[in-house]
JSON list of C-alpha atoms in Angstrom, two decimals:
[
{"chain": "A", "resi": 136, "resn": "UNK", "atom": "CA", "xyz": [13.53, -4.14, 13.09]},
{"chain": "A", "resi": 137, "resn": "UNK", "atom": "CA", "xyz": [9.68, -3.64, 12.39]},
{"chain": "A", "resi": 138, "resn": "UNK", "atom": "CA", "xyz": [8.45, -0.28, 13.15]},
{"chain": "A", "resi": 139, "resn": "UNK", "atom": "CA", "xyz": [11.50, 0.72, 15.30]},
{"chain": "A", "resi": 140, "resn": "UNK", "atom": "CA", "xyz": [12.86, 1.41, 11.21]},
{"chain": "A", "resi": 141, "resn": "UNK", "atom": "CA", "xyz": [9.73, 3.95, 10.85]},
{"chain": "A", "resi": 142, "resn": "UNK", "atom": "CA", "xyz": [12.04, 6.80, 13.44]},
{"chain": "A", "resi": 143, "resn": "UNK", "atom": "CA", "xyz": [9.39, 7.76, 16.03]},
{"chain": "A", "resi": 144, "resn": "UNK", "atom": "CA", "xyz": [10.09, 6.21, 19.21]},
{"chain": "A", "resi": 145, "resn": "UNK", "atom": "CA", "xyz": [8.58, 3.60, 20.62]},
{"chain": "A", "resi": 146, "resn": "UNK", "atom": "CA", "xyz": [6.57, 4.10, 23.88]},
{"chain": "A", "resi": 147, "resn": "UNK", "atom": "CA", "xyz": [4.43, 2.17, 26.29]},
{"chain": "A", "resi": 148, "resn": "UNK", "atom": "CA", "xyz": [0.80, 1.92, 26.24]},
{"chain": "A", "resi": 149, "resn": "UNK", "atom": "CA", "xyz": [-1.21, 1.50, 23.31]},
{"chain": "A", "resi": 150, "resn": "UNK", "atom": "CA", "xyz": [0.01, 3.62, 21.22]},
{"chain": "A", "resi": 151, "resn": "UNK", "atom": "CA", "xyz": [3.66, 2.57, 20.86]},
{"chain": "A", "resi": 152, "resn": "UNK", "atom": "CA", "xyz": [3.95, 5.64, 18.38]},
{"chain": "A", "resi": 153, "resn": "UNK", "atom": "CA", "xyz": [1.28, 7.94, 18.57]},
{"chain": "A", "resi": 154, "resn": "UNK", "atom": "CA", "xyz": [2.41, 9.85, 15.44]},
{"chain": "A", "resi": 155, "resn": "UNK", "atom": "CA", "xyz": [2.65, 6.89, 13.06]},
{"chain": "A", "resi": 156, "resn": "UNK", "atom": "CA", "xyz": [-0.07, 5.27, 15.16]},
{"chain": "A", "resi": 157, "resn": "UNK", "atom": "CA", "xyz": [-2.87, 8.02, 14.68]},
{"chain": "A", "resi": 158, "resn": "UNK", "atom": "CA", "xyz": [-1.92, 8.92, 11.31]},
{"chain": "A", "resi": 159, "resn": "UNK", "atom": "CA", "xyz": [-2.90, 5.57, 9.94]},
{"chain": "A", "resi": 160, "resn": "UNK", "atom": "CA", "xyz": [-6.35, 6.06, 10.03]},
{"chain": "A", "resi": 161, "resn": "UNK", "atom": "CA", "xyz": [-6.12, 8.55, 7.37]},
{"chain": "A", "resi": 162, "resn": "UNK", "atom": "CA", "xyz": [-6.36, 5.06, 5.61]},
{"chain": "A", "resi": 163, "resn": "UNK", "atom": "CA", "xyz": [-9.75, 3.74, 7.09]},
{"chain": "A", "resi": 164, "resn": "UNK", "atom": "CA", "xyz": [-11.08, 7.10, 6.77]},
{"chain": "A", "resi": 165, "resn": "UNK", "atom": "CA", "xyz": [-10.21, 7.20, 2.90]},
{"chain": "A", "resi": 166, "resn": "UNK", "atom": "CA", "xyz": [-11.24, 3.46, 3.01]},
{"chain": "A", "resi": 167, "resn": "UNK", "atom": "CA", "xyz": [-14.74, 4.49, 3.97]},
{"chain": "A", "resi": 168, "resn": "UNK", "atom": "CA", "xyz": [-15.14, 7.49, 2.00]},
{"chain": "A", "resi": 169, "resn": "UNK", "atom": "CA", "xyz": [-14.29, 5.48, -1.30]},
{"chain": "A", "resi": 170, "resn": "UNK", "atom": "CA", "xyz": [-16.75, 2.21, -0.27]},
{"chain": "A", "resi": 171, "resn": "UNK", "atom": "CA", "xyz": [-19.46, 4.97, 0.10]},
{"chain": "A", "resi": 172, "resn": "UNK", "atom": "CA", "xyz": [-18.51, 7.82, -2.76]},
{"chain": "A", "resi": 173, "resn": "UNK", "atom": "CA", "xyz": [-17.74, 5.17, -5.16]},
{"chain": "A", "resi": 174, "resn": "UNK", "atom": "CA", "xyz": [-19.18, 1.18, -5.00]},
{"chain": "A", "resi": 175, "resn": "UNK", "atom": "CA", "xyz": [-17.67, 0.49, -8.06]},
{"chain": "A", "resi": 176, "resn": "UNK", "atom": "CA", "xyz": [-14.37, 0.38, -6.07]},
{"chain": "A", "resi": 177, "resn": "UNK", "atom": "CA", "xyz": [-15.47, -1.12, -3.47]},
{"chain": "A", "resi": 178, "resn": "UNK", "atom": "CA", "xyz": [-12.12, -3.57, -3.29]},
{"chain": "A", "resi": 179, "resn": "UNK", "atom": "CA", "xyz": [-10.11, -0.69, -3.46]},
{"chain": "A", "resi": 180, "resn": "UNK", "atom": "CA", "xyz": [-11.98, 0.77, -0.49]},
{"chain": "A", "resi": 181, "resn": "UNK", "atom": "CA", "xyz": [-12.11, -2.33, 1.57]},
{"chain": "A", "resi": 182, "resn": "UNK", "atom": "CA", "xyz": [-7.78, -2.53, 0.69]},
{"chain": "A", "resi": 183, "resn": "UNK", "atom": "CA", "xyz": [-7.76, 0.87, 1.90]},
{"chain": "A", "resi": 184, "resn": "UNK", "atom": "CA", "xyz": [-9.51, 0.63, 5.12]},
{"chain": "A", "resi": 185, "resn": "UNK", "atom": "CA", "xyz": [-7.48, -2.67, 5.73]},
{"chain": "A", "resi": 186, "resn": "UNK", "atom": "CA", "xyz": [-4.37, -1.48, 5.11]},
{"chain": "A", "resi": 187, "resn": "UNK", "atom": "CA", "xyz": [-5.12, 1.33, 8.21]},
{"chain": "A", "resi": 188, "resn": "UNK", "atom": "CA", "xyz": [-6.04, -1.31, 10.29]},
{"chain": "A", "resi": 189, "resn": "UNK", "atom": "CA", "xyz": [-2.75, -3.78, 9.71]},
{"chain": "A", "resi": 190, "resn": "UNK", "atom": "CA", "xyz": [-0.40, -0.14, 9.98]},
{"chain": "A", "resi": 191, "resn": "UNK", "atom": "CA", "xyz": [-2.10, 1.06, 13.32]},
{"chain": "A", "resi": 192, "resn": "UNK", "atom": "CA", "xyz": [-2.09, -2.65, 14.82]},
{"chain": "A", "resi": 193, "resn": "UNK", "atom": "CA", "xyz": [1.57, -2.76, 13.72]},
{"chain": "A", "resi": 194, "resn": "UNK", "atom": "CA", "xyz": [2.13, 1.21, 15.06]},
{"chain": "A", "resi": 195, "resn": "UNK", "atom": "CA", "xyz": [0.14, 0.80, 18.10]},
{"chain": "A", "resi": 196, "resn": "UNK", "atom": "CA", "xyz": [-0.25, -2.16, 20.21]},
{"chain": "A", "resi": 197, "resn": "UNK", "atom": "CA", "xyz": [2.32, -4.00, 18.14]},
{"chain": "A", "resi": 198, "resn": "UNK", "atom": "CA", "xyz": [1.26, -7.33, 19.11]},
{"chain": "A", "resi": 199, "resn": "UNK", "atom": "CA", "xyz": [3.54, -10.08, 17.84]},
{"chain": "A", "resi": 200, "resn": "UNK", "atom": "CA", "xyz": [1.64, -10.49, 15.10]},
{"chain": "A", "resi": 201, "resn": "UNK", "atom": "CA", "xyz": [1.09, -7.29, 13.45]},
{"chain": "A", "resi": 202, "resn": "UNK", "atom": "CA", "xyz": [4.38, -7.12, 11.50]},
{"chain": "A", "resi": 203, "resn": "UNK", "atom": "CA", "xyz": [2.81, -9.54, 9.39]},
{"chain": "A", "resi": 204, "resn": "UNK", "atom": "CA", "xyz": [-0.93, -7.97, 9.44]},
{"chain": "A", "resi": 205, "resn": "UNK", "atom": "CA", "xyz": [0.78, -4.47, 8.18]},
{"chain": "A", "resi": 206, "resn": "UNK", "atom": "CA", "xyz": [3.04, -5.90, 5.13]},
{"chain": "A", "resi": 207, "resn": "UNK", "atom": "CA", "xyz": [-0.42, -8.05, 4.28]},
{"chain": "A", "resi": 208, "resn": "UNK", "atom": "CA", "xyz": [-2.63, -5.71, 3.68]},
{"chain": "A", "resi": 209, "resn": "UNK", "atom": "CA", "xyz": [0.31, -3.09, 2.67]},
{"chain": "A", "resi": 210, "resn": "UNK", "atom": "CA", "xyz": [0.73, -5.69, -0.11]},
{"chain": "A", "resi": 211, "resn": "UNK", "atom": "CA", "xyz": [-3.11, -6.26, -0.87]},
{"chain": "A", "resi": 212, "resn": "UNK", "atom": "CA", "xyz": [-3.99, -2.88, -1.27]},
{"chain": "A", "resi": 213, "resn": "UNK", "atom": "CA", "xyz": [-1.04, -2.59, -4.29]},
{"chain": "A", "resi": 214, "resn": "UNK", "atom": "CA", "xyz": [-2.11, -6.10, -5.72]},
{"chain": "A", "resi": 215, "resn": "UNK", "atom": "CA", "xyz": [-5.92, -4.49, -5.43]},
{"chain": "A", "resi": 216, "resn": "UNK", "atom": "CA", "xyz": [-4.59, -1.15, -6.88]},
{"chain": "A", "resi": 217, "resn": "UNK", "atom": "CA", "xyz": [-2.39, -3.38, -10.04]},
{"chain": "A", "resi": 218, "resn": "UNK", "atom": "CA", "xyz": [-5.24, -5.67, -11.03]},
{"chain": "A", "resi": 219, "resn": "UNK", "atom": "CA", "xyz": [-8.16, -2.95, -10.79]},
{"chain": "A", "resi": 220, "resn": "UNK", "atom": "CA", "xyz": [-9.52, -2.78, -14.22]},
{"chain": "A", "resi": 221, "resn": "UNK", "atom": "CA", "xyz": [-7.49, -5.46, -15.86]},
{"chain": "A", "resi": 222, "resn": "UNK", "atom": "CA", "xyz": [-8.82, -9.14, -16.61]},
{"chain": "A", "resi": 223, "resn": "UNK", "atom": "CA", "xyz": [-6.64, -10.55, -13.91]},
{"chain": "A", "resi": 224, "resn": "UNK", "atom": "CA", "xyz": [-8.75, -8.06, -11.52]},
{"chain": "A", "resi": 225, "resn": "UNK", "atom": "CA", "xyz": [-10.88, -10.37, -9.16]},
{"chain": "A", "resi": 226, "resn": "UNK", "atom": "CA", "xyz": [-7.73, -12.35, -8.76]},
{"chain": "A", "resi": 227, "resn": "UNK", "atom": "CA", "xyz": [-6.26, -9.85, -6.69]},
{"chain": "A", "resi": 228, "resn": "UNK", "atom": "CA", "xyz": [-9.67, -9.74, -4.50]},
{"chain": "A", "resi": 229, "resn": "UNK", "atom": "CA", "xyz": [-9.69, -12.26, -1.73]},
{"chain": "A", "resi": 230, "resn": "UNK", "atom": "CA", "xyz": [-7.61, -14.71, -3.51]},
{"chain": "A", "resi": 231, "resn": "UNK", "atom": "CA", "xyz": [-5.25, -12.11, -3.66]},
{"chain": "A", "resi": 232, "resn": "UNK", "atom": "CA", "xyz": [-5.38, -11.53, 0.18]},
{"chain": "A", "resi": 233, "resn": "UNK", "atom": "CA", "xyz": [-4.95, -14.92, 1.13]},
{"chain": "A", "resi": 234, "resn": "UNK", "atom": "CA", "xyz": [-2.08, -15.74, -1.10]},
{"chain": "A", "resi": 235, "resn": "UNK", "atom": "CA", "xyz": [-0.10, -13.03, 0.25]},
{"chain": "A", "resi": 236, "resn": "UNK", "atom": "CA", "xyz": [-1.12, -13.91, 3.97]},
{"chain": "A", "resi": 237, "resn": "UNK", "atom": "CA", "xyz": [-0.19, -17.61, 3.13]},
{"chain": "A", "resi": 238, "resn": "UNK", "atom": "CA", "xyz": [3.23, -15.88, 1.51]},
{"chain": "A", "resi": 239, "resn": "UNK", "atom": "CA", "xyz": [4.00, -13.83, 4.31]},
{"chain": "A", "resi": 240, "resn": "UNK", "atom": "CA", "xyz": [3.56, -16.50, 7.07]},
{"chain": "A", "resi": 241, "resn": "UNK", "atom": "CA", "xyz": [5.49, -18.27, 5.44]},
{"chain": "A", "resi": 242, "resn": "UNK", "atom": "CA", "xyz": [8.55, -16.32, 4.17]},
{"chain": "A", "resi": 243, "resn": "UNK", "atom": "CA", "xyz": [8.39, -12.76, 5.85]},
{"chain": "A", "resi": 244, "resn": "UNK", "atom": "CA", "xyz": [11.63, -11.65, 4.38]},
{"chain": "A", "resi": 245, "resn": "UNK", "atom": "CA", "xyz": [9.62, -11.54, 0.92]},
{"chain": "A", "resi": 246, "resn": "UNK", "atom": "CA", "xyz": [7.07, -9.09, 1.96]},
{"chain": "A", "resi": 247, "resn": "UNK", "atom": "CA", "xyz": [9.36, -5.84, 1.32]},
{"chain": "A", "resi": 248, "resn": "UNK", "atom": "CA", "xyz": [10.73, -7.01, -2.23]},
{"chain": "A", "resi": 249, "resn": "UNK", "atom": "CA", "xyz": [7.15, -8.14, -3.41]},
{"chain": "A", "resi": 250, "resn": "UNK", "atom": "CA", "xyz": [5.87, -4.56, -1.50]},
{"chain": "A", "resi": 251, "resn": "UNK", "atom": "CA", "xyz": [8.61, -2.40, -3.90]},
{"chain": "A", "resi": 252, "resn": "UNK", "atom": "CA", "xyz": [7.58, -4.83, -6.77]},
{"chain": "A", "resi": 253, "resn": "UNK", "atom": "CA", "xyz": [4.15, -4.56, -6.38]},
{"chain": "A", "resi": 254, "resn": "UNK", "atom": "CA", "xyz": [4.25, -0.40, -6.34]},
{"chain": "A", "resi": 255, "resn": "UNK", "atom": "CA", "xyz": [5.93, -0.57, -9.43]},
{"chain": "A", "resi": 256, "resn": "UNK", "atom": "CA", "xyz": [3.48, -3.15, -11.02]},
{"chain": "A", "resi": 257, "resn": "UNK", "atom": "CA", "xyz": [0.29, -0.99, -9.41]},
{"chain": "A", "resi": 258, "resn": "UNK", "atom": "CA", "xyz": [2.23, 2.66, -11.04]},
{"chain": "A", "resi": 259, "resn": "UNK", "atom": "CA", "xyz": [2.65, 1.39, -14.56]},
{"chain": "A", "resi": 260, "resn": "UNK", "atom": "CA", "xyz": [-0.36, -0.48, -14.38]},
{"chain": "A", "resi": 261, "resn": "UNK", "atom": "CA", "xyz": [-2.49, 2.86, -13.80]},
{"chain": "A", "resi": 262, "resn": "UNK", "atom": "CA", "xyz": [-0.63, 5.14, -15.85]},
{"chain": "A", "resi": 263, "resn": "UNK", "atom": "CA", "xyz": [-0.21, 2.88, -19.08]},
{"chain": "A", "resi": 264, "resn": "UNK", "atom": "CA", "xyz": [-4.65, 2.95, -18.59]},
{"chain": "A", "resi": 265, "resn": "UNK", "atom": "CA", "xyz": [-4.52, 6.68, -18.05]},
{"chain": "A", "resi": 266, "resn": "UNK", "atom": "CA", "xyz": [-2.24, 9.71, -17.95]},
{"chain": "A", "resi": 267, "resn": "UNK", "atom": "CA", "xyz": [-4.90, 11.94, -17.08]},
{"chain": "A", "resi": 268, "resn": "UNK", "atom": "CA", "xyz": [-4.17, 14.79, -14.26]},
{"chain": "A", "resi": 269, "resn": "UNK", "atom": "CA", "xyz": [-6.54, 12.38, -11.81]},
{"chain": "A", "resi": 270, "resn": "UNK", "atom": "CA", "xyz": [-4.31, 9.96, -12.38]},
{"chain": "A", "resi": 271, "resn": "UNK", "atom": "CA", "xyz": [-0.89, 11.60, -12.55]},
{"chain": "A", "resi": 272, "resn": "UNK", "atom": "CA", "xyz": [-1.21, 14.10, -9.68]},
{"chain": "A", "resi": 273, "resn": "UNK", "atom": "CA", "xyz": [-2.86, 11.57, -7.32]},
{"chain": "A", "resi": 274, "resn": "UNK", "atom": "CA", "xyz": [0.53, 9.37, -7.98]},
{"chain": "A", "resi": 275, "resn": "UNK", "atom": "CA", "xyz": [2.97, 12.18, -7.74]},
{"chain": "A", "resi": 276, "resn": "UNK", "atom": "CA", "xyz": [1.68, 13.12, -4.15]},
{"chain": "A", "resi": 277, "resn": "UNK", "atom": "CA", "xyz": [2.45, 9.66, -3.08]},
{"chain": "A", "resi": 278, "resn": "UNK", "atom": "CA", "xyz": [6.08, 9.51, -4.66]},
{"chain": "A", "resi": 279, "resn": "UNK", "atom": "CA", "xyz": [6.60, 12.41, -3.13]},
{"chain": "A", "resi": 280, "resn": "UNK", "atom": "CA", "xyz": [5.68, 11.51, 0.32]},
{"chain": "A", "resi": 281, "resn": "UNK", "atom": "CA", "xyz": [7.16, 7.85, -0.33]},
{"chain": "A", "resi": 282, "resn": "UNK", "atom": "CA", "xyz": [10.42, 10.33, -0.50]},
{"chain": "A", "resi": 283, "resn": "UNK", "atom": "CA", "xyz": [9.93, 12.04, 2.30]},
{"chain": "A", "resi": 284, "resn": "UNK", "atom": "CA", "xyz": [9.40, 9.09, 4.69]},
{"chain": "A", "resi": 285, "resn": "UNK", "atom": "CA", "xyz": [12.53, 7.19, 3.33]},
{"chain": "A", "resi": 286, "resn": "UNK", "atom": "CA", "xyz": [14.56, 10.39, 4.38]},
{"chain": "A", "resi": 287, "resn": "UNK", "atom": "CA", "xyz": [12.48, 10.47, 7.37]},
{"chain": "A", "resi": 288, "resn": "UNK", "atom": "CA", "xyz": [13.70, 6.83, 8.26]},
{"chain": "A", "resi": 289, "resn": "UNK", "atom": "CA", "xyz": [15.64, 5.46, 11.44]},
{"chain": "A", "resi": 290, "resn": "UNK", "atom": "CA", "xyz": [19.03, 6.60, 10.40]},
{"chain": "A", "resi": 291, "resn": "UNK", "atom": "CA", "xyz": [18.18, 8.78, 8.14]},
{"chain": "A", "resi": 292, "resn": "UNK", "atom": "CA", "xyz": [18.70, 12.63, 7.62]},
{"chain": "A", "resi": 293, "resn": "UNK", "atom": "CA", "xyz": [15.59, 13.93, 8.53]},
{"chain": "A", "resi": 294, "resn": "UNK", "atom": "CA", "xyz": [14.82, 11.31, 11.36]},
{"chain": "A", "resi": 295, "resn": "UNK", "atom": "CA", "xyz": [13.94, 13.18, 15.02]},
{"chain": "A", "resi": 296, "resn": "UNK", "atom": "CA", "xyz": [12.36, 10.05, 16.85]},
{"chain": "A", "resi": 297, "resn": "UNK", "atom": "CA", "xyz": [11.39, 12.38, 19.59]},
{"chain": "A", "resi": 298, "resn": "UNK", "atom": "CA", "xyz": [9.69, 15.24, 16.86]},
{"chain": "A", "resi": 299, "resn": "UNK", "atom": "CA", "xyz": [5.78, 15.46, 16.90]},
{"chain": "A", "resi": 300, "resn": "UNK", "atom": "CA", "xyz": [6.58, 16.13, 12.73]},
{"chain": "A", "resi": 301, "resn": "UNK", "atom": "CA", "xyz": [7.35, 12.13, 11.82]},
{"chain": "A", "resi": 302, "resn": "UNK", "atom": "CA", "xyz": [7.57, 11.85, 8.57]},
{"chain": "A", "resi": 303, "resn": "UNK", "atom": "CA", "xyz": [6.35, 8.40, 8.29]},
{"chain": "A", "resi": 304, "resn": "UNK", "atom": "CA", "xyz": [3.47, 9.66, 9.18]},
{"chain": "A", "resi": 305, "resn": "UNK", "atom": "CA", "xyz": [3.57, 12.12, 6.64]},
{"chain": "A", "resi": 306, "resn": "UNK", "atom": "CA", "xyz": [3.42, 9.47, 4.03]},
{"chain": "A", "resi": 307, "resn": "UNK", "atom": "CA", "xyz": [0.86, 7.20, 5.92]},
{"chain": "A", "resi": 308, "resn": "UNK", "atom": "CA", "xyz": [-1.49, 11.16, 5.16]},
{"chain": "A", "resi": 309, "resn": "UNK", "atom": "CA", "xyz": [-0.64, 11.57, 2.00]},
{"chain": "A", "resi": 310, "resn": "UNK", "atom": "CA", "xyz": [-0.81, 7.82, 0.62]},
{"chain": "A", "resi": 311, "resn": "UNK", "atom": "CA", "xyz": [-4.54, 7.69, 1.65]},
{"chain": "A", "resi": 312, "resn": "UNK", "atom": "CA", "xyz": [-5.20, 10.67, 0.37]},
{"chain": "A", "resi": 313, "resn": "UNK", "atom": "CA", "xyz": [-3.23, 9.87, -2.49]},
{"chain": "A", "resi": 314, "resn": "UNK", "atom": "CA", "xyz": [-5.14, 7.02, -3.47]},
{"chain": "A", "resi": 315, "resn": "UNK", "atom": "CA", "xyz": [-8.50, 7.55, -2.12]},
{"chain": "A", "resi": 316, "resn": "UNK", "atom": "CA", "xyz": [-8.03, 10.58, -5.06]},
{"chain": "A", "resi": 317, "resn": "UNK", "atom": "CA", "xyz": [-7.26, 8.47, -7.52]},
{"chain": "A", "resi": 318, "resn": "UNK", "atom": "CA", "xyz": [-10.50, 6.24, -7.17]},
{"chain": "A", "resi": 319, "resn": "UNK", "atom": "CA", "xyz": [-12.21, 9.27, -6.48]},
{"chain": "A", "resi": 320, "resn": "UNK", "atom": "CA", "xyz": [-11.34, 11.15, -9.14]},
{"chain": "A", "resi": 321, "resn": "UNK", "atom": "CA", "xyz": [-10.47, 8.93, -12.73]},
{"chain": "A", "resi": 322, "resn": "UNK", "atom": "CA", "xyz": [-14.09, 9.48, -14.85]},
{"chain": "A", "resi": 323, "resn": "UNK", "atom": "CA", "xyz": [-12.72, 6.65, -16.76]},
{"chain": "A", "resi": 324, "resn": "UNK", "atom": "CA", "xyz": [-14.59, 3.32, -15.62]},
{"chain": "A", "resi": 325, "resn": "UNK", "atom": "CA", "xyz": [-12.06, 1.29, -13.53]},
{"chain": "A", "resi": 326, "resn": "UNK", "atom": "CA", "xyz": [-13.76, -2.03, -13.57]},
{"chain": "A", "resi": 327, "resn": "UNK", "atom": "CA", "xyz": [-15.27, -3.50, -16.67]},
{"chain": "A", "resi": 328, "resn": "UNK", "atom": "CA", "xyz": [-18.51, -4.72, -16.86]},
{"chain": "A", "resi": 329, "resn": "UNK", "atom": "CA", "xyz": [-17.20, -7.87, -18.12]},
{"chain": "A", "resi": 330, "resn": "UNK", "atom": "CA", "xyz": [-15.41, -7.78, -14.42]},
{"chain": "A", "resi": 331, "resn": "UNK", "atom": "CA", "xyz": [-17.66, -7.72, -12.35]}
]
């Protein structure tokens, strides 16, 4: 089904949805600003910027490949966001990335299970480290807009494929920003020393 699930209708040119399309670089921009704001997460920026990159290939152009360049680096960026801080952490680095590639070429079907797994893995594994407000509010913003988007779905009840206001989109905004102020913002040191 690919993005034709994601409600905004798909159009020639390059930008097969502008909406969903455009809106993904929320993703590189957050991408950047963490890489240069904060070094320190530097794999969480570099996930980030990625993850734009696989959504607008997979929005956009929608070459035959970019199904499986959007649930890669979807997937990276959680594994990134799970292991940050833990002793498992450079694991999820390139390793990480080309495990999941290597997955997803060769079973696609398992990239959304191991996506929903992997958000739980990546929620627990930040809030059980810290239940401070830059953690918690950061992580409600996504739910929310993770909410939002399913309802916003093909099929779904607040689906207009034709409606500049796609709610996919709306989540692609607020998951950026979600994250990007969640590495922003946590004073408490993400990566160990012994990490690094």
């Amino acid at each position: 089904m690919g993005a034709a699930a994601d409600c905004e209708a798909i159009g020639p040119g390059w930008l097969g949805q502008p909406v969903n399309s455009l809106t993904t670089l929320a993703f590189i921009v957050a991408g950047v600003l963490v890489l240069v704001a904060r070094p320190d997460r530097r794999w969480v920026g570099t996930a980030l910027a990625a993850t734009g990159a696989g959504s607008l290939l997979f929005h956009g152009p929608m070459p035959p490949w970019s199904e499986w360049a959007h649930d890669v680096t979807l997937a990276w960026l959680l594994l990134v966001i799970a292991g940050t801080g833990t002793r498992w952490e450079r694991q999820t680095h390139l390793p990480g990335l080309a495990g999941l590639a290597l997955l997803f070429a060769v079973a696609p079907v398992s990239a959304d299970p191991l996506a929903v797994v992997l958000t739980v893995v990546a929620v627990i594994s930040i809030l059980r480290r810290d239940r401070s407000p830059a953690t918690v509010w950061p992580m409600t913003l996504i739910g929310a807009a993770a909410i939002f988007g399913r309802l916003g779905a093909s099929g779904g009840p607040l689906c207009d494929p034709d409606s500049l206001l796609q709610l996919h989109g709306i989540w692609h905004l607020a998951a950026a920003a979600g994250v990007a102020w969640w590495a922003l913002a946590t004073t408490r040191p993400i990566e160990s020393p012994a990490l690094r």
